[in-house]
């Protein structure tokens, strides 16, 4: 159900890589599937919650999509094998552990687990 004010969609640029390389990466690393809408746009359907970071030393410069993993080490390996680059290795934070990576288009994302 769509609700007023509820985050409903997240668009990420694919201009730093080809659309095919970005789709291939997320398919290999996370088993995502895509629906193409023309030659320059492809949609995915994944869950979405969010939060704000007010600490200037911790806040990302851009919105930071954060994915969940039941096994961070396996996910980190899958990301590397799919062609992603780890930019922050696994670290602890209140509530769990996480790491950051960039995809073939240069987007930074994080993965967290308990």
mmCIF file of the C-alpha atoms, coordinates in Angstrom:
data_MODEL
# 
_entry.id   MODEL 
# 
loop_
_atom_site.group_PDB 
_atom_site.id 
_atom_site.type_symbol 
_atom_site.label_atom_id 
_atom_site.label_alt_id 
_atom_site.label_comp_id 
_atom_site.label_asym_id 
_atom_site.label_entity_id 
_atom_site.label_seq_id 
_atom_site.pdbx_PDB_ins_code 
_atom_site.Cartn_x 
_atom_site.Cartn_y 
_atom_site.Cartn_z 
_atom_site.occupancy 
_atom_site.B_iso_or_equiv 
_atom_site.pdbx_formal_charge 
_atom_site.auth_seq_id 
_atom_site.auth_comp_id 
_atom_site.auth_asym_id 
_atom_site.auth_atom_id 
_atom_site.pdbx_PDB_model_num 
ATOM 1   C CA . UNK A 1 1   ? 0.000  0.000   0.000   1.00 0.00 ? 1   UNK A CA 1 
ATOM 2   C CA . UNK A 1 2   ? 1.357  3.415   -0.922  1.00 0.00 ? 2   UNK A CA 1 
ATOM 3   C CA . UNK A 1 3   ? 1.175  6.019   1.844   1.00 0.00 ? 3   UNK A CA 1 
ATOM 4   C CA . UNK A 1 4   ? 1.725  9.768   1.724   1.00 0.00 ? 4   UNK A CA 1 
ATOM 5   C CA . UNK A 1 5   ? 5.218  10.642  2.922   1.00 0.00 ? 5   UNK A CA 1 
ATOM 6   C CA . UNK A 1 6   ? 6.523  7.044   2.828   1.00 0.00 ? 6   UNK A CA 1 
ATOM 7   C CA . UNK A 1 7   ? 9.791  6.493   0.963   1.00 0.00 ? 7   UNK A CA 1 
ATOM 8   C CA . UNK A 1 8   ? 8.724  4.549   -2.062  1.00 0.00 ? 8   UNK A CA 1 
ATOM 9   C CA . UNK A 1 9   ? 11.548 4.444   -4.600  1.00 0.00 ? 9   UNK A CA 1 
ATOM 10  C CA . UNK A 1 10  ? 15.300 4.874   -4.883  1.00 0.00 ? 10  UNK A CA 1 
ATOM 11  C CA . UNK A 1 11  ? 17.037 5.849   -8.124  1.00 0.00 ? 11  UNK A CA 1 
ATOM 12  C CA . UNK A 1 12  ? 20.786 5.435   -8.518  1.00 0.00 ? 12  UNK A CA 1 
ATOM 13  C CA . UNK A 1 13  ? 22.852 6.751   -11.407 1.00 0.00 ? 13  UNK A CA 1 
ATOM 14  C CA . UNK A 1 14  ? 24.445 4.282   -13.789 1.00 0.00 ? 14  UNK A CA 1 
ATOM 15  C CA . UNK A 1 15  ? 26.456 6.893   -15.647 1.00 0.00 ? 15  UNK A CA 1 
ATOM 16  C CA . UNK A 1 16  ? 29.828 5.816   -14.220 1.00 0.00 ? 16  UNK A CA 1 
ATOM 17  C CA . UNK A 1 17  ? 29.474 2.409   -15.906 1.00 0.00 ? 17  UNK A CA 1 
ATOM 18  C CA . UNK A 1 18  ? 27.250 0.844   -18.503 1.00 0.00 ? 18  UNK A CA 1 
ATOM 19  C CA . UNK A 1 19  ? 23.711 -0.096  -17.561 1.00 0.00 ? 19  UNK A CA 1 
ATOM 20  C CA . UNK A 1 20  ? 24.499 -3.711  -18.456 1.00 0.00 ? 20  UNK A CA 1 
ATOM 21  C CA . UNK A 1 21  ? 27.560 -3.784  -16.156 1.00 0.00 ? 21  UNK A CA 1 
ATOM 22  C CA . UNK A 1 22  ? 25.548 -2.358  -13.245 1.00 0.00 ? 22  UNK A CA 1 
ATOM 23  C CA . UNK A 1 23  ? 22.712 -4.861  -13.772 1.00 0.00 ? 23  UNK A CA 1 
ATOM 24  C CA . UNK A 1 24  ? 25.211 -7.709  -14.065 1.00 0.00 ? 24  UNK A CA 1 
ATOM 25  C CA . UNK A 1 25  ? 26.931 -6.649  -10.841 1.00 0.00 ? 25  UNK A CA 1 
ATOM 26  C CA . UNK A 1 26  ? 23.730 -6.527  -8.744  1.00 0.00 ? 26  UNK A CA 1 
ATOM 27  C CA . UNK A 1 27  ? 22.473 -9.773  -10.277 1.00 0.00 ? 27  UNK A CA 1 
ATOM 28  C CA . UNK A 1 28  ? 25.733 -11.550 -9.416  1.00 0.00 ? 28  UNK A CA 1 
ATOM 29  C CA . UNK A 1 29  ? 26.269 -10.012 -5.974  1.00 0.00 ? 29  UNK A CA 1 
ATOM 30  C CA . UNK A 1 30  ? 22.669 -9.960  -4.659  1.00 0.00 ? 30  UNK A CA 1 
ATOM 31  C CA . UNK A 1 31  ? 20.510 -11.957 -7.121  1.00 0.00 ? 31  UNK A CA 1 
ATOM 32  C CA . UNK A 1 32  ? 18.521 -8.843  -8.056  1.00 0.00 ? 32  UNK A CA 1 
ATOM 33  C CA . UNK A 1 33  ? 16.289 -8.971  -11.114 1.00 0.00 ? 33  UNK A CA 1 
ATOM 34  C CA . UNK A 1 34  ? 15.467 -6.056  -13.382 1.00 0.00 ? 34  UNK A CA 1 
ATOM 35  C CA . UNK A 1 35  ? 12.724 -4.760  -15.657 1.00 0.00 ? 35  UNK A CA 1 
ATOM 36  C CA . UNK A 1 36  ? 14.011 -2.699  -18.562 1.00 0.00 ? 36  UNK A CA 1 
ATOM 37  C CA . UNK A 1 37  ? 12.152 0.434   -19.609 1.00 0.00 ? 37  UNK A CA 1 
ATOM 38  C CA . UNK A 1 38  ? 13.997 1.380   -22.751 1.00 0.00 ? 38  UNK A CA 1 
ATOM 39  C CA . UNK A 1 39  ? 17.736 1.332   -23.405 1.00 0.00 ? 39  UNK A CA 1 
ATOM 40  C CA . UNK A 1 40  ? 18.745 3.655   -20.539 1.00 0.00 ? 40  UNK A CA 1 
ATOM 41  C CA . UNK A 1 41  ? 16.526 2.702   -17.582 1.00 0.00 ? 41  UNK A CA 1 
ATOM 42  C CA . UNK A 1 42  ? 16.129 -0.491  -15.622 1.00 0.00 ? 42  UNK A CA 1 
ATOM 43  C CA . UNK A 1 43  ? 14.029 -0.912  -12.462 1.00 0.00 ? 43  UNK A CA 1 
ATOM 44  C CA . UNK A 1 44  ? 14.490 -3.199  -9.462  1.00 0.00 ? 44  UNK A CA 1 
ATOM 45  C CA . UNK A 1 45  ? 12.108 -4.092  -6.625  1.00 0.00 ? 45  UNK A CA 1 
ATOM 46  C CA . UNK A 1 46  ? 13.751 -4.316  -3.179  1.00 0.00 ? 46  UNK A CA 1 
ATOM 47  C CA . UNK A 1 47  ? 12.723 -3.274  0.362   1.00 0.00 ? 47  UNK A CA 1 
ATOM 48  C CA . UNK A 1 48  ? 13.415 0.229   1.709   1.00 0.00 ? 48  UNK A CA 1 
ATOM 49  C CA . UNK A 1 49  ? 13.671 1.841   5.180   1.00 0.00 ? 49  UNK A CA 1 
ATOM 50  C CA . UNK A 1 50  ? 15.942 4.731   6.144   1.00 0.00 ? 50  UNK A CA 1 
ATOM 51  C CA . UNK A 1 51  ? 17.547 7.041   8.699   1.00 0.00 ? 51  UNK A CA 1 
ATOM 52  C CA . UNK A 1 52  ? 19.410 10.342  8.998   1.00 0.00 ? 52  UNK A CA 1 
ATOM 53  C CA . UNK A 1 53  ? 22.989 10.839  10.302  1.00 0.00 ? 53  UNK A CA 1 
ATOM 54  C CA . UNK A 1 54  ? 23.501 14.216  12.033  1.00 0.00 ? 54  UNK A CA 1 
ATOM 55  C CA . UNK A 1 55  ? 27.170 13.660  12.969  1.00 0.00 ? 55  UNK A CA 1 
ATOM 56  C CA . UNK A 1 56  ? 29.132 15.554  10.292  1.00 0.00 ? 56  UNK A CA 1 
ATOM 57  C CA . UNK A 1 57  ? 32.079 13.177  10.742  1.00 0.00 ? 57  UNK A CA 1 
ATOM 58  C CA . UNK A 1 58  ? 29.914 10.134  10.051  1.00 0.00 ? 58  UNK A CA 1 
ATOM 59  C CA . UNK A 1 59  ? 27.354 11.486  7.583   1.00 0.00 ? 59  UNK A CA 1 
ATOM 60  C CA . UNK A 1 60  ? 27.756 10.413  3.957   1.00 0.00 ? 60  UNK A CA 1 
ATOM 61  C CA . UNK A 1 61  ? 28.221 13.136  1.335   1.00 0.00 ? 61  UNK A CA 1 
ATOM 62  C CA . UNK A 1 62  ? 25.372 11.621  -0.710  1.00 0.00 ? 62  UNK A CA 1 
ATOM 63  C CA . UNK A 1 63  ? 22.464 9.359   0.179   1.00 0.00 ? 63  UNK A CA 1 
ATOM 64  C CA . UNK A 1 64  ? 23.833 5.947   1.190   1.00 0.00 ? 64  UNK A CA 1 
ATOM 65  C CA . UNK A 1 65  ? 21.735 2.902   0.290   1.00 0.00 ? 65  UNK A CA 1 
ATOM 66  C CA . UNK A 1 66  ? 22.266 0.213   2.932   1.00 0.00 ? 66  UNK A CA 1 
ATOM 67  C CA . UNK A 1 67  ? 21.531 -3.431  2.181   1.00 0.00 ? 67  UNK A CA 1 
ATOM 68  C CA . UNK A 1 68  ? 21.161 -6.278  4.704   1.00 0.00 ? 68  UNK A CA 1 
ATOM 69  C CA . UNK A 1 69  ? 23.144 -9.518  4.798   1.00 0.00 ? 69  UNK A CA 1 
ATOM 70  C CA . UNK A 1 70  ? 22.878 -12.575 7.019   1.00 0.00 ? 70  UNK A CA 1 
ATOM 71  C CA . UNK A 1 71  ? 26.604 -13.218 6.417   1.00 0.00 ? 71  UNK A CA 1 
ATOM 72  C CA . UNK A 1 72  ? 28.763 -10.148 5.834   1.00 0.00 ? 72  UNK A CA 1 
ATOM 73  C CA . UNK A 1 73  ? 31.882 -12.077 4.911   1.00 0.00 ? 73  UNK A CA 1 
ATOM 74  C CA . UNK A 1 74  ? 30.087 -14.082 2.203   1.00 0.00 ? 74  UNK A CA 1 
ATOM 75  C CA . UNK A 1 75  ? 28.423 -10.943 0.845   1.00 0.00 ? 75  UNK A CA 1 
ATOM 76  C CA . UNK A 1 76  ? 31.714 -9.033  0.805   1.00 0.00 ? 76  UNK A CA 1 
ATOM 77  C CA . UNK A 1 77  ? 33.269 -11.887 -1.188  1.00 0.00 ? 77  UNK A CA 1 
ATOM 78  C CA . UNK A 1 78  ? 30.305 -11.974 -3.602  1.00 0.00 ? 78  UNK A CA 1 
ATOM 79  C CA . UNK A 1 79  ? 30.642 -8.219  -4.171  1.00 0.00 ? 79  UNK A CA 1 
ATOM 80  C CA . UNK A 1 80  ? 34.359 -8.506  -4.901  1.00 0.00 ? 80  UNK A CA 1 
ATOM 81  C CA . UNK A 1 81  ? 33.775 -11.486 -7.217  1.00 0.00 ? 81  UNK A CA 1 
ATOM 82  C CA . UNK A 1 82  ? 31.082 -9.518  -9.066  1.00 0.00 ? 82  UNK A CA 1 
ATOM 83  C CA . UNK A 1 83  ? 33.481 -6.612  -9.675  1.00 0.00 ? 83  UNK A CA 1 
ATOM 84  C CA . UNK A 1 84  ? 32.641 -4.270  -6.788  1.00 0.00 ? 84  UNK A CA 1 
ATOM 85  C CA . UNK A 1 85  ? 35.290 -2.415  -4.781  1.00 0.00 ? 85  UNK A CA 1 
ATOM 86  C CA . UNK A 1 86  ? 35.351 -2.434  -0.979  1.00 0.00 ? 86  UNK A CA 1 
ATOM 87  C CA . UNK A 1 87  ? 35.891 1.147   0.244   1.00 0.00 ? 87  UNK A CA 1 
ATOM 88  C CA . UNK A 1 88  ? 35.390 0.541   4.004   1.00 0.00 ? 88  UNK A CA 1 
ATOM 89  C CA . UNK A 1 89  ? 36.123 -2.944  5.329   1.00 0.00 ? 89  UNK A CA 1 
ATOM 90  C CA . UNK A 1 90  ? 33.811 -4.588  7.867   1.00 0.00 ? 90  UNK A CA 1 
ATOM 91  C CA . UNK A 1 91  ? 33.502 -2.514  11.050  1.00 0.00 ? 91  UNK A CA 1 
ATOM 92  C CA . UNK A 1 92  ? 31.243 -2.499  14.115  1.00 0.00 ? 92  UNK A CA 1 
ATOM 93  C CA . UNK A 1 93  ? 28.611 0.141   14.804  1.00 0.00 ? 93  UNK A CA 1 
ATOM 94  C CA . UNK A 1 94  ? 25.809 0.336   17.390  1.00 0.00 ? 94  UNK A CA 1 
ATOM 95  C CA . UNK A 1 95  ? 23.411 -2.388  16.279  1.00 0.00 ? 95  UNK A CA 1 
ATOM 96  C CA . UNK A 1 96  ? 25.722 -4.569  14.205  1.00 0.00 ? 96  UNK A CA 1 
ATOM 97  C CA . UNK A 1 97  ? 28.540 -4.577  11.678  1.00 0.00 ? 97  UNK A CA 1 
ATOM 98  C CA . UNK A 1 98  ? 28.812 -3.249  8.136   1.00 0.00 ? 98  UNK A CA 1 
ATOM 99  C CA . UNK A 1 99  ? 31.066 -2.430  5.207   1.00 0.00 ? 99  UNK A CA 1 
ATOM 100 C CA . UNK A 1 100 ? 30.890 -0.044  2.247   1.00 0.00 ? 100 UNK A CA 1 
ATOM 101 C CA . UNK A 1 101 ? 31.502 -0.757  -1.426  1.00 0.00 ? 101 UNK A CA 1 
ATOM 102 C CA . UNK A 1 102 ? 31.239 0.916   -4.810  1.00 0.00 ? 102 UNK A CA 1 
ATOM 103 C CA . UNK A 1 103 ? 29.495 -0.633  -7.783  1.00 0.00 ? 103 UNK A CA 1 
ATOM 104 C CA . UNK A 1 104 ? 30.732 -0.463  -11.398 1.00 0.00 ? 104 UNK A CA 1 
ATOM 105 C CA . UNK A 1 105 ? 29.045 2.949   -11.823 1.00 0.00 ? 105 UNK A CA 1 
ATOM 106 C CA . UNK A 1 106 ? 30.860 4.388   -8.784  1.00 0.00 ? 106 UNK A CA 1 
ATOM 107 C CA . UNK A 1 107 ? 27.812 4.450   -6.460  1.00 0.00 ? 107 UNK A CA 1 
ATOM 108 C CA . UNK A 1 108 ? 28.679 3.856   -2.804  1.00 0.00 ? 108 UNK A CA 1 
ATOM 109 C CA . UNK A 1 109 ? 26.473 1.492   -0.861  1.00 0.00 ? 109 UNK A CA 1 
ATOM 110 C CA . UNK A 1 110 ? 26.804 -0.254  2.493   1.00 0.00 ? 110 UNK A CA 1 
ATOM 111 C CA . UNK A 1 111 ? 25.897 -3.730  3.685   1.00 0.00 ? 111 UNK A CA 1 
ATOM 112 C CA . UNK A 1 112 ? 25.062 -4.412  7.314   1.00 0.00 ? 112 UNK A CA 1 
ATOM 113 C CA . UNK A 1 113 ? 24.408 -7.482  9.436   1.00 0.00 ? 113 UNK A CA 1 
ATOM 114 C CA . UNK A 1 114 ? 23.861 -8.326  13.067  1.00 0.00 ? 114 UNK A CA 1 
# 
